Amino acid sequence: DVKVTQSSRYLVKRTGEKVFLECVQDMDHENMFWYRQDPGLGLRLIYFSYDVKMKEKGDIPEGYSVSREKKERFSLILESASTNQTSMYLCASSLSSHTTEAFFGQGTRLTVV
Amino acid sequence: GQQVMQIPQYQHVQEGEDFTTYCNSSTTLSNIQWYKQRPGGHPVFLIQLVKSGEVKKQKRLTFQFGEAKKNSSLHITATQTTDVGTYFCAGVGSNDYKLSFGAGTTVTVRA
């Protein structure tokens, strides 16, 4: 079974802190994604990566950056956390190209106070 | 950029009834996927449609991809309490790897 693991299930950070959310997949998938999920808004794509060291902006990249130094790991960085970044963050991976399903991690509930 | 819209946002269904949720994209898609998220869980893949006009069935669930590859629907017959959750469609653009989700349809079932 594919496993996508997010480093924390719950996280509380202070405004202005730099926050790292880590995601690891164990199936040699090429594509990795970061989404945030808010009530009524569904899953909004923040960033995605289709290869090591490659990254593409999604629909809402402002205030975030990402890092993919190794194929299995995709990190989401909040440079200076703000309260409007309080959300559920979901990482996903898919095998390759356009036509494969995405596997999701359990999510990280981030609260910025 | 590519936008995926989904309606209705909420669907309250009497157990045993049928319902349909619809998905529309602003651009042509290379494929469309459907996911289900149970309360407290994460999205889980249900199915993928690739061909224009494609129809696929999974037991009581029927999925359809439009002829123009810009819209899709999920029809559930004889709704059961196990169908409770949020159903998302997600589209991949023709020219990129971006997987964009709709806002989801949250289904509740009255016994």
CSV table of C-alpha atoms in Angstrom, one decimal, chain B residues 13 23 27 29 32 34 38 45 52 57 59 62 65 69-70 73 79 83-85 93 98 104-105:
chain,number,residue,atom,x,y,z
B,13,VAL,CA,-31.0,12.7,0.8
B,23,CYS,CA,-18.7,19.1,-11.9
B,27,THR,CA,-10.9,24.3,-19.5
B,29,LEU,CA,-9.3,18.3,-19.1
B,32,ILE,CA,-11.2,13.7,-14.3
B,34,TRP,CA,-13.6,11.5,-8.1
B,38,ARG,CA,-15.6,10.6,5.1
B,45,PHE,CA,-9.7,8.0,-4.7
B,52,SER,CA,-14.7,11.7,-23.9
B,57,LYS,CA,-20.0,2.2,-12.8
B,59,LYS,CA,-22.0,-0.8,-7.8
B,62,THR,CA,-22.3,5.9,-12.0
B,65,PHE,CA,-17.3,12.3,-18.4
B,69,LYS,CA,-14.1,16.7,-21.5
B,70,LYS,CA,-15.1,19.7,-19.5
B,73,SER,CA,-21.3,13.8,-13.0
B,79,THR,CA,-28.6,6.1,-1.2
B,83,ASP,CA,-22.7,7.1,1.4
B,84,VAL,CA,-22.3,9.9,3.9
B,85,GLY,CA,-19.3,12.1,3.2
B,93,GLY,CA,-5.4,20.0,-17.3
B,98,LYS,CA,-1.9,20.3,-12.0
B,104,GLY,CA,-17.1,19.2,-3.0
B,105,THR,CA,-20.7,18.0,-2.4
